[in-house]
Short mmCIF file of C-alpha atoms and ligand atoms in Angstrom, two decimals:
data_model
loop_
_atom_site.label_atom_id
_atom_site.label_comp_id
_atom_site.label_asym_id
_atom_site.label_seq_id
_atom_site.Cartn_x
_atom_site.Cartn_y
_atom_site.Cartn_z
CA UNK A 250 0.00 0.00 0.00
CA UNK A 251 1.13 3.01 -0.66
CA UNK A 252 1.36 6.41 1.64
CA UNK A 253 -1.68 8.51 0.87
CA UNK A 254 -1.32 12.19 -1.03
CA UNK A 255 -3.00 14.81 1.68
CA UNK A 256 -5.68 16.59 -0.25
CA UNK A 257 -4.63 14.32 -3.20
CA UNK A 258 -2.10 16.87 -4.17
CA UNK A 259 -0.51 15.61 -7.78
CA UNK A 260 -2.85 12.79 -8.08
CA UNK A 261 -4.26 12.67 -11.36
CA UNK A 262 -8.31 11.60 -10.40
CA UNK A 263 -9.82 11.55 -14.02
CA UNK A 264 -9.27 12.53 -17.91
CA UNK A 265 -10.85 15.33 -18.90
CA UNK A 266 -11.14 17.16 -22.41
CA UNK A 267 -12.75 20.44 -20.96
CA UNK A 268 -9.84 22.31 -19.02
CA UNK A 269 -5.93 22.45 -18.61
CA UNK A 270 -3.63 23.89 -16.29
CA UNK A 271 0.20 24.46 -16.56
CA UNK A 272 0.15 25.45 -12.91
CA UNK A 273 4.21 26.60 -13.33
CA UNK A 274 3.47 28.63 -16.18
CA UNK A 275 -0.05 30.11 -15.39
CA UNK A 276 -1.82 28.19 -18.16
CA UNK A 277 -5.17 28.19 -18.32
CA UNK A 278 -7.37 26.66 -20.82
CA UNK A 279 -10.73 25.99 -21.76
CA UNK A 280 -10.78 22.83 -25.02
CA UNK A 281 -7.46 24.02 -26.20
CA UNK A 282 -8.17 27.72 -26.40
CA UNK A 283 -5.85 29.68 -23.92
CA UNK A 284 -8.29 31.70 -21.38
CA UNK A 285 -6.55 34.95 -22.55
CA UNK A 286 -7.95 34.40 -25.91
CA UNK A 287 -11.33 34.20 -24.92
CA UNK A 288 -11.81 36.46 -21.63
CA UNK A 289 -13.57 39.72 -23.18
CA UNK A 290 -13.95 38.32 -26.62
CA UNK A 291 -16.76 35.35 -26.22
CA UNK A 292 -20.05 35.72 -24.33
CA UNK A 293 -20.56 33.72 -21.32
CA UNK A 294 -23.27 32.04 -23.51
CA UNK A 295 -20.48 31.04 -25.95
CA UNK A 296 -18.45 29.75 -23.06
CA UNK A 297 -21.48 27.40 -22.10
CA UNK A 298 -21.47 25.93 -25.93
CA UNK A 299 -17.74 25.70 -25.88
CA UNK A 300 -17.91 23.39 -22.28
CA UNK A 301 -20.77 21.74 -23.25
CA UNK A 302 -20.69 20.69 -26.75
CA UNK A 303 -16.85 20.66 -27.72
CA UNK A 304 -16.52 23.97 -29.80
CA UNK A 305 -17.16 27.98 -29.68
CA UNK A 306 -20.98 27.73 -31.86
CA UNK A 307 -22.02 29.46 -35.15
CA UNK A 308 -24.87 31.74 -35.17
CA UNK A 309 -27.42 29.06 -35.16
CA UNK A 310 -25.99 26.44 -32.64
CA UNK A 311 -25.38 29.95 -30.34
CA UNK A 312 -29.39 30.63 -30.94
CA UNK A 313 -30.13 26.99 -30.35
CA UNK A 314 -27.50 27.11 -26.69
CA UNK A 315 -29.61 30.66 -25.55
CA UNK A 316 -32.52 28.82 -26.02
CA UNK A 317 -31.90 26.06 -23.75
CA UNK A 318 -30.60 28.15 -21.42
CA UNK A 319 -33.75 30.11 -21.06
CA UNK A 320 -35.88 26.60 -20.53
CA UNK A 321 -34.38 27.11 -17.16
CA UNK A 322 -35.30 30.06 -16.31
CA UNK A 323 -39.00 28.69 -15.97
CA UNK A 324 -39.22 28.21 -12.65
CA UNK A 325 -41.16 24.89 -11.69
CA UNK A 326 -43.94 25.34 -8.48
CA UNK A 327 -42.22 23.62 -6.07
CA UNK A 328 -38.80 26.23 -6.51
CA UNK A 329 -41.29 29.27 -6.40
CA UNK A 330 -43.26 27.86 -3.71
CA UNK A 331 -40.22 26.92 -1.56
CA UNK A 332 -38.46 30.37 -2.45
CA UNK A 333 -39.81 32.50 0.09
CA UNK A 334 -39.20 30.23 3.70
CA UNK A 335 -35.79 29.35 1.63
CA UNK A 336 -35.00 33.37 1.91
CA UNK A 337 -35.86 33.44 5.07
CA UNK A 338 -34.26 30.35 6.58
CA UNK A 339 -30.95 30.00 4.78
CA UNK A 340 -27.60 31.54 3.63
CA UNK A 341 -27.52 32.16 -0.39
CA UNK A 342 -25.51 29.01 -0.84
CA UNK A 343 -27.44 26.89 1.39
CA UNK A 344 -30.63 28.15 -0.47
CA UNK A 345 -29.23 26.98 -3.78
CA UNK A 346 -28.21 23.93 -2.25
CA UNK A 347 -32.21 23.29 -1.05
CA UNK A 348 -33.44 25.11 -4.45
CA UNK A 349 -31.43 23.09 -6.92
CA UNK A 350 -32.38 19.56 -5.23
CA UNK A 351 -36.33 21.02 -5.79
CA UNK A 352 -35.79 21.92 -9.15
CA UNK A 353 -34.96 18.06 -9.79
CA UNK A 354 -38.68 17.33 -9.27
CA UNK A 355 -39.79 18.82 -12.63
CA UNK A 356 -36.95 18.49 -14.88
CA UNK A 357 -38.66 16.88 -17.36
CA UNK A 358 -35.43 14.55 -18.30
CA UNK A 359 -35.38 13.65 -14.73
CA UNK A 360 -34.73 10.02 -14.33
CA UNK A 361 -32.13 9.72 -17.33
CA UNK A 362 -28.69 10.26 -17.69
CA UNK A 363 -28.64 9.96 -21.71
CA UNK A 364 -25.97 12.48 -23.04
CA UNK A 365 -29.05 14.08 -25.64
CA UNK A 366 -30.88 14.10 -21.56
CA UNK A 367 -27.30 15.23 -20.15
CA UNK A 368 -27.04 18.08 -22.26
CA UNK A 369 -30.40 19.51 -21.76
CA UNK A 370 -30.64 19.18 -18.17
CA UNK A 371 -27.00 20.97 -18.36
CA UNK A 372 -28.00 23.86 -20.33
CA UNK A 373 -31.56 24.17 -18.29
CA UNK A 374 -29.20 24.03 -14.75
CA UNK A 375 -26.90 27.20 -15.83
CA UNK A 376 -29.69 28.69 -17.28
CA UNK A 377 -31.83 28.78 -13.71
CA UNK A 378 -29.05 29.41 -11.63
CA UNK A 379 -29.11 33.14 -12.08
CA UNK A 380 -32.36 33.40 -11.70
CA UNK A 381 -32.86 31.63 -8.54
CA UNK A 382 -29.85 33.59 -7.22
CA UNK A 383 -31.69 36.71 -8.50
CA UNK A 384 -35.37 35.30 -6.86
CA UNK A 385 -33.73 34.38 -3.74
CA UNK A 386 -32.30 37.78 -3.63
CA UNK A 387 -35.61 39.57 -3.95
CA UNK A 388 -38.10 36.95 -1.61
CA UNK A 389 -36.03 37.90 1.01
CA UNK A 390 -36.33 41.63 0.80
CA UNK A 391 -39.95 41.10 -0.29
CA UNK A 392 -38.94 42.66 -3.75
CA UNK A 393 -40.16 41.07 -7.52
CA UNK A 394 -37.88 40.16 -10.20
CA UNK A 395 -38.33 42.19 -12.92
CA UNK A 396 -38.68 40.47 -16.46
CA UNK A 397 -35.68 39.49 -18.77
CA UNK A 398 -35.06 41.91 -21.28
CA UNK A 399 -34.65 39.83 -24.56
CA UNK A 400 -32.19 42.49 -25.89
CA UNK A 401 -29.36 41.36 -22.49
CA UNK A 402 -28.25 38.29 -22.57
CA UNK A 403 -27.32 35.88 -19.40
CA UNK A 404 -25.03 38.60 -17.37
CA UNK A 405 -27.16 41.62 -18.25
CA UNK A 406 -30.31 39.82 -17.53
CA UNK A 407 -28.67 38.87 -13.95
CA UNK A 408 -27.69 42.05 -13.47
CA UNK A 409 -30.91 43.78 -14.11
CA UNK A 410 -33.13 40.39 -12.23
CA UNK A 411 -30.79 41.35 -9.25
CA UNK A 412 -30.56 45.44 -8.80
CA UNK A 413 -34.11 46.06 -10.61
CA UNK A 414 -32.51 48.49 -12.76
CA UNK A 415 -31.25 48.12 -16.47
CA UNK A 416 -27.18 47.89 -16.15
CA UNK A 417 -24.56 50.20 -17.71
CA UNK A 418 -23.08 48.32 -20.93
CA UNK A 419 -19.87 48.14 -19.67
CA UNK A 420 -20.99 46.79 -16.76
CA UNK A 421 -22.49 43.84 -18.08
CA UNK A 422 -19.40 43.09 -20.55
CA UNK A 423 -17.38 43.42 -17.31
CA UNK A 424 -20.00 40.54 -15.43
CA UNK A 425 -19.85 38.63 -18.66
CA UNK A 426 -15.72 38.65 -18.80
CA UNK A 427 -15.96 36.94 -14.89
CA UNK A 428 -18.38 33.96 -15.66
CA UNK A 429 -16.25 33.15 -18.31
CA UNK A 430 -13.55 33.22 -16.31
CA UNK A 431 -15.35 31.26 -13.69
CA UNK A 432 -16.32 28.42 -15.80
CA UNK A 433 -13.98 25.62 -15.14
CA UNK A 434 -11.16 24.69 -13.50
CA UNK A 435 -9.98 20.77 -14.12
CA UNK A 436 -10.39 18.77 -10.76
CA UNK A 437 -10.94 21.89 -8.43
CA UNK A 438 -13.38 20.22 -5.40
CA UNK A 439 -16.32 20.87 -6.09
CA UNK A 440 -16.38 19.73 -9.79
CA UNK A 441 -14.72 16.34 -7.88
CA UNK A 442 -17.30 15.96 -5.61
CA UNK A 443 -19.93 16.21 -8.66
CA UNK A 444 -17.71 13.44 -10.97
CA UNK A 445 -17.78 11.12 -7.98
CA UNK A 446 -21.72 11.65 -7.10
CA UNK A 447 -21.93 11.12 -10.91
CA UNK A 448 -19.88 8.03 -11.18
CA UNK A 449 -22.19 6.07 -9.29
CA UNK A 450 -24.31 6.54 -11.63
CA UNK A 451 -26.30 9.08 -10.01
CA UNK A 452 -27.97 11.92 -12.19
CA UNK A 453 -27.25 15.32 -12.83
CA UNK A 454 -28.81 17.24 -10.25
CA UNK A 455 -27.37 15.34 -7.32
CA UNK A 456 -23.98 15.55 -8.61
CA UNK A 457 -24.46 19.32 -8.73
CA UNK A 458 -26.32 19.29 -5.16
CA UNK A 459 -22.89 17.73 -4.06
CA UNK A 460 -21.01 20.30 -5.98
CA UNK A 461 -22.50 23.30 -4.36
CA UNK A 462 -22.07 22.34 -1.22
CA UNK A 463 -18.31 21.77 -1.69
CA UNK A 464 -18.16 25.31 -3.57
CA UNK A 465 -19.82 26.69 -0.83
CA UNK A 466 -16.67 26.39 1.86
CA UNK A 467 -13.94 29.51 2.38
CA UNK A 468 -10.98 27.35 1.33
CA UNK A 469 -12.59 27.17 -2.11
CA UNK A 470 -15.23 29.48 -3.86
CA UNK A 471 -16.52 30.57 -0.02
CA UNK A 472 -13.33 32.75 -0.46
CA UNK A 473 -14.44 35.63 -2.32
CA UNK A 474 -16.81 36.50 0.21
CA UNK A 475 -14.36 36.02 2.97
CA UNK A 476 -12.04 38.31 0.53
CA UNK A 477 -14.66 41.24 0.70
CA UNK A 478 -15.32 40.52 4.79
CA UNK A 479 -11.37 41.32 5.05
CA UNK A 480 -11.03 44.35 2.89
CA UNK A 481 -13.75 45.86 5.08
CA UNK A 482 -11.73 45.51 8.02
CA UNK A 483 -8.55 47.17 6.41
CA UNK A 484 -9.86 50.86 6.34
CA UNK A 485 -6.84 52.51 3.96
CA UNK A 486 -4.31 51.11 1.94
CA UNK A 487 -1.86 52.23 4.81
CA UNK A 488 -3.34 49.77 7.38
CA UNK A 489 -2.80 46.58 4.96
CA UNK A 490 0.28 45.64 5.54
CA UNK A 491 0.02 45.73 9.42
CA UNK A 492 -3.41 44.18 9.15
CA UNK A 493 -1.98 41.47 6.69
CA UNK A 494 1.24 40.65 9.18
CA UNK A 495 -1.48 40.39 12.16
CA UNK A 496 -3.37 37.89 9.95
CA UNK A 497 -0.59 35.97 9.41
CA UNK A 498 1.17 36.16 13.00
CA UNK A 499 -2.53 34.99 14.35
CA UNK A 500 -1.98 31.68 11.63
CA UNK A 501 -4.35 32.58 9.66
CA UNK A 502 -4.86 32.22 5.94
CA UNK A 503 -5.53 35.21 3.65
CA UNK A 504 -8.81 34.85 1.95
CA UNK A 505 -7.97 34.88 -1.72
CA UNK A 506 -4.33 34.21 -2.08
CA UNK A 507 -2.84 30.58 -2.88
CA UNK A 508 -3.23 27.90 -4.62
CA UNK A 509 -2.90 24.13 -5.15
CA UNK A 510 -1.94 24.36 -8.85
CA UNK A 511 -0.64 27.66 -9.47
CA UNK A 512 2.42 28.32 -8.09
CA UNK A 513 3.08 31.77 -10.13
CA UNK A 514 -0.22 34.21 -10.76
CA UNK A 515 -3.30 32.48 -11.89
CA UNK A 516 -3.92 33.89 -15.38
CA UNK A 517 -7.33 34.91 -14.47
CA UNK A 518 -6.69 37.33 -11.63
CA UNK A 519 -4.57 38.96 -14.07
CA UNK A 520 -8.05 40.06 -16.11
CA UNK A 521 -9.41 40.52 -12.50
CA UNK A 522 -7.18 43.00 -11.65
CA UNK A 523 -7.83 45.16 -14.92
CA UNK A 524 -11.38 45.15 -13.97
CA UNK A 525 -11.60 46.07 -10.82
CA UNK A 526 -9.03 48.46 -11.62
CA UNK A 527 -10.92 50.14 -14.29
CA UNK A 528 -14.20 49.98 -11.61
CA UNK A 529 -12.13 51.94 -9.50
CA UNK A 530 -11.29 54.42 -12.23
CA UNK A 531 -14.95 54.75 -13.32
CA UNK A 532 -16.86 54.83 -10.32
CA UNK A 533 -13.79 57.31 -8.34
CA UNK A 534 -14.46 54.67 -5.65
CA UNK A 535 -10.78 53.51 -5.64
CA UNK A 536 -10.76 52.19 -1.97
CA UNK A 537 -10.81 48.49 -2.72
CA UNK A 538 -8.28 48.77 -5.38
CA UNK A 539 -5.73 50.71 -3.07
CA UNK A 540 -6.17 48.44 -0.29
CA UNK A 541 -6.50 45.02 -2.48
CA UNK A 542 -3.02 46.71 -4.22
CA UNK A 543 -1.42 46.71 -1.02
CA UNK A 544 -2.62 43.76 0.80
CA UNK A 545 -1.45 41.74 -2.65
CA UNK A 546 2.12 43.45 -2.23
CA UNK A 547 2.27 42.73 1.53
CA UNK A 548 1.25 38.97 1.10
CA UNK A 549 3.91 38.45 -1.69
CA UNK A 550 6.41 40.51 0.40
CA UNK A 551 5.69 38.01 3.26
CA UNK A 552 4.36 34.59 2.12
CA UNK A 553 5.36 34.39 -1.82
CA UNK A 554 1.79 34.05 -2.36
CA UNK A 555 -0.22 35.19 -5.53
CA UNK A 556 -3.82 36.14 -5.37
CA UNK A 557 -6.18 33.32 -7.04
CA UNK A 558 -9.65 33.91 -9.16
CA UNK A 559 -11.66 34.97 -5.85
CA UNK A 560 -9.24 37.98 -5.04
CA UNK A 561 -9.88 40.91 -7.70
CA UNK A 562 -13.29 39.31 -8.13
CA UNK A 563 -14.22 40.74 -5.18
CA UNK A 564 -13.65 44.28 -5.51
CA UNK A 565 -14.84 43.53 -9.20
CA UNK A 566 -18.39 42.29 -7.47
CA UNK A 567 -18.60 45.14 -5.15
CA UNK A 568 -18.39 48.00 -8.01
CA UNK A 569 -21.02 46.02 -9.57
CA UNK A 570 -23.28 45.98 -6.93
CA UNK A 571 -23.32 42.84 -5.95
CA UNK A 572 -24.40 42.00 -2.47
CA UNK A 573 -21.18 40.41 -0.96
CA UNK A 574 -23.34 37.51 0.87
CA UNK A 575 -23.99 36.34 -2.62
CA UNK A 576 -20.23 36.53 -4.21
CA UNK A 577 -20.18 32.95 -3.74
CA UNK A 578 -23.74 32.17 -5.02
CA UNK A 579 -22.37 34.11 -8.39
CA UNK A 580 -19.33 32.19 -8.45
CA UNK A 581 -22.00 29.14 -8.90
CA UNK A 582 -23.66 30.30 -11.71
CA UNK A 583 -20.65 30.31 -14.15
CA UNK A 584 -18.73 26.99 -12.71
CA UNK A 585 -22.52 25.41 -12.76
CA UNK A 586 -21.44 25.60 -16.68
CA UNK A 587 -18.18 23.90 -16.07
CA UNK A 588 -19.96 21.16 -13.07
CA UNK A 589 -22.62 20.02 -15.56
CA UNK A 590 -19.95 19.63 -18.93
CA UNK A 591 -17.77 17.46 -16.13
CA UNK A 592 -21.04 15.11 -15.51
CA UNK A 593 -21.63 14.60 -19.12
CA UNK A 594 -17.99 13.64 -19.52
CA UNK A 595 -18.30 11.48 -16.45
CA UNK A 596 -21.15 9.69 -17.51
CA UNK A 597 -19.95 9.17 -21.39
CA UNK A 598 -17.08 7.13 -20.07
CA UNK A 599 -17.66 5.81 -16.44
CA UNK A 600 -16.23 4.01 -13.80
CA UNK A 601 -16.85 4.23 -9.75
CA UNK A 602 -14.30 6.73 -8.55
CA UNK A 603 -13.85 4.65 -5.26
CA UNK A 604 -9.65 5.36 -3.98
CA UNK A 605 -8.03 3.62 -1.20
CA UNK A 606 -7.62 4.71 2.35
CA UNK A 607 -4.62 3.95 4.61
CA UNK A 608 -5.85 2.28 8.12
CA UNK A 609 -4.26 4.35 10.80
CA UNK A 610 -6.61 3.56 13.46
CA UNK A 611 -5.86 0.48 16.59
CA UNK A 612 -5.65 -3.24 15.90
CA UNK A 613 -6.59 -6.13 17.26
CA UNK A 614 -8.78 -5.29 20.28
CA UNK A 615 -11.04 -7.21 22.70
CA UNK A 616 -14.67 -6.76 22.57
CA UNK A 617 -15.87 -6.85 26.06
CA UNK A 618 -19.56 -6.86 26.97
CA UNK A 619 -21.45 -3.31 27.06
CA UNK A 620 -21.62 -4.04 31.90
CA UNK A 621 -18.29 -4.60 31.68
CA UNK A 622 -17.02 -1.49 30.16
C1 ACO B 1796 -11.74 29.06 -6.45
C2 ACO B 1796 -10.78 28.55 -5.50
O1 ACO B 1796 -11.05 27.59 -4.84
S1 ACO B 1796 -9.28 29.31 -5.40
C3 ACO B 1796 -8.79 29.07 -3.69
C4 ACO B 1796 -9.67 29.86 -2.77
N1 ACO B 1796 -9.25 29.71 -1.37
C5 ACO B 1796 -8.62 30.67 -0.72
O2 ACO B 1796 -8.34 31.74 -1.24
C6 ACO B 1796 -8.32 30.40 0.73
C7 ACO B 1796 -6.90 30.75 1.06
N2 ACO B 1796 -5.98 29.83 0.42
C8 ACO B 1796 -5.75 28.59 0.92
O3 ACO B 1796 -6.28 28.19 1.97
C9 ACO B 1796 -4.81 27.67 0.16
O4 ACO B 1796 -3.88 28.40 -0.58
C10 ACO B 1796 -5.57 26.70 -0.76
C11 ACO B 1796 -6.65 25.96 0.02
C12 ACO B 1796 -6.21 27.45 -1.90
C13 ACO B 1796 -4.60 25.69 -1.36
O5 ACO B 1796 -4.25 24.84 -0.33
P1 ACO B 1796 -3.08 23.76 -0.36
O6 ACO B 1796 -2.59 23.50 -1.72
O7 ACO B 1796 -3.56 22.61 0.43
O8 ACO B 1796 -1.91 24.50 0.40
P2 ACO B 1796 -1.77 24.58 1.97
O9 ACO B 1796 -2.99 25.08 2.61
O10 ACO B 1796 -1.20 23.27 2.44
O11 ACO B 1796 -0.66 25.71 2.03
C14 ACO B 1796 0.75 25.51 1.80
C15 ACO B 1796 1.50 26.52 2.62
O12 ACO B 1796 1.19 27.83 2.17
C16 ACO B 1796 0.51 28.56 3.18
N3 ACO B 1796 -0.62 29.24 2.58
C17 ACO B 1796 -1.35 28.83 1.52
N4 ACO B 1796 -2.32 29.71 1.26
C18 ACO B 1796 -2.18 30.69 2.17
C19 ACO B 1796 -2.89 31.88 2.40
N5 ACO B 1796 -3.94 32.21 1.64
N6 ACO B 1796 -2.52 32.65 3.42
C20 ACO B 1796 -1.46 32.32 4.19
N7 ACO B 1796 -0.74 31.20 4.01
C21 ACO B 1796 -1.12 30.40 3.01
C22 ACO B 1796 0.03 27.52 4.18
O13 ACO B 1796 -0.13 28.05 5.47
C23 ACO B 1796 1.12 26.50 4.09
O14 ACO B 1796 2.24 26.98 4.81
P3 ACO B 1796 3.15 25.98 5.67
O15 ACO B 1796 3.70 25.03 4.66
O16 ACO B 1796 4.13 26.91 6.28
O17 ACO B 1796 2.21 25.33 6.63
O1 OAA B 1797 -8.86 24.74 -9.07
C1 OAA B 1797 -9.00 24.86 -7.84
O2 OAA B 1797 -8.41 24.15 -6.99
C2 OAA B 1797 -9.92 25.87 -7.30
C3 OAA B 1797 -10.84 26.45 -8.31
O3 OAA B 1797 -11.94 25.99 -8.49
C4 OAA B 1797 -10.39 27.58 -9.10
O4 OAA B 1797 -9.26 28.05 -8.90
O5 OAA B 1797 -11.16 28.06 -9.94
#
């Protein structure tokens, strides 16, 4: 038997034809096309086809993704009925957790795990996840959703669902540069916790239950949020570094920076940055750039560390006017894309994803009887 890998560091779990890292290099890929040839140049709509179906669509097979995406958006009475005690009763990732298992009921491929069945279900999944970020948003302020505008697609429709007003432009190319930036990631945890789920031969909706909840924690996409929680404590770029050395002194982590696979800057908080750079510019609210600035300088100065995809989101998010309780919950909607294009690959070429543990534990005891012990 061999020692175990903590974590499974370097332990190649499954083959994949969706993503590719060169973790040394700061590679990132999405079916052979680098990530810096697609962030701000394809839709996040175009990103879904790509993950989904192989290659970046035509006009048509782009018409024919939107519209699959927008059977989701329907949603069934047991999601709407649920949504409101949902609001009131649980955190935005715990509600998507409960929301996404309901929305299993009337799927109407339920029950098959077909790749025609796959692919539907996959492109209905990232099509309701906005929205039921977007309802669960509004049902707990008491609020309505306003109607899609057919003219905005998936990011300007989220953006208007979720602030009730119609978004600036650049805005929503900004929002539509992060989901596809967002979308996949090779074996990050929670698209391994869906492969497994769906290696049993379980369907697509439980694998994604199983994903969410894995998403959910601050060591993977809970970090963004934790990111934002931080900066608020850091009141000018001059308190960073001390704040960042207390951190660290206290052994704790710093939301945001770090990485299992990157060991030099992940490739998409280099787009990040830009962004919420350009926020800053644009909105003259420049305190999360100065800060985020020097908090990145002070972490490299200390720990070597590089900031990861849920750093500059954050301060990206914020401009937006995103709700920082939900930075997670948005994180969701674009790596559902990635998630569901992992199950289909799962279940076109499957075997149980079962791995060995080493026994650590006591040998060779006595049982004695329960009035003895
Ligand atoms: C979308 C995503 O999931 S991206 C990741 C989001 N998560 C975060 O931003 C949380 C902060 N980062 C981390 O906790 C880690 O870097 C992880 C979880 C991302 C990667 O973890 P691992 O590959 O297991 O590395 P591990 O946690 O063992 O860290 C290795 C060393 O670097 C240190 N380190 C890693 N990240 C950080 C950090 N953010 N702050 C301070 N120290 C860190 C560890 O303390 C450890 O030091 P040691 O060897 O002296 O004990
Ligand atoms: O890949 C990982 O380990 C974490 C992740 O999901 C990402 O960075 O997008």
């Amino acid at each position: 038997m061999s020692t175990p890998s903590k974590g499974l560091a370097d332990v190649v779990a499954a083959s994949t034809a969706l993503s590719d890292i060169d973790g040394a290099r700061g590679l990132l890929s999405y079916r052979g096309y680098d990530i810096h040839d697609l962030a701000g140049r394809i839709s996040f709509e175009e990103c879904v086809h790509l993950l989904h179906y192989g290659s970046l669509p035509d006009l048509a097979a782009l018409t024919a993704m939107e519209d699959g995406l927008a059977e989701g958006r329907a949603l069934g009475g047991l999601v709407t009925g649920a949504l409101d005690d949902v609001a009131r009763s649980q955190t935005p990732m715990e509600a998507l957790r409960t929301l996404v298992s309901l929305s299993s009921a009337d799927d109407p491929d339920a029950g098959s795990n077909e790749r025609a069945a796959d692919l539907r279900k996959a492109a209905r999944l990232t099509g309701r996840q906005p929205v039921l970020v977007a309802c669960y948003h509004a049902a707990r302020r008491g609020a309505t959703v306003p109607d899609p505008d057919p003219a905005l697609g998936v990011a300007g429709t989220f953006l208007l669902q979720l602030t009730g007003r119609h978004p600036p432009r650049r805005d929503v190319e900004i929002f539509d540069e992060c989901l596809v930036l967002h979308a996949d990631h090779t074996m990050n945890a929670s698209t391994f916790a869906a492969r497994v789920c769906a290696a049993t031969l379980s369907d697509m909706h439980s694998a994604i239950v199983a994903a969410i909840g894995t998403l959910k924690g601050p060591l993977h996409g809970g970090a963004n949020e934790q990111v934002m929680r931080m900066l608020e404590t850091i009141g000018s770029a001059d308190e960073a570094p001390p704040a960042v050395r207390a951190r660290l002194d206290a052994g704790q982590k710093i939301p945001g920076f770090g990485h299992r696979v990157y060991k030099t800057e992940d490739p998409r908080a280099t787009h990040l940055r830009h962004l919420a750079q350009e926020l800053a510019d644009r909105t003259g609210d420049d305190r999360w750039w100065t800060v985020s600035r020097r908090v990145e300088e002070a972490v490299f100065a200390a720990k070597g560390l590089f900031p990861n995809v849920d750093f500059y989101a954050a301060s990206v998010y914020r401009l937006l006017g995103i709700p920082t309780d939900l930075f997670t919950a948005v994180f969701s909607m674009s790596r559902m894309s990635g998630w569901t294009a992992h199950v289909i690959e799962q279940h076109a070429d499957n075997r149980l994803i079962r791995p060995d543990s080493e026994y650590v534990g006591e040998h060779d005891r006595t049982w004695v009887p329960l009035e003895q012990r």
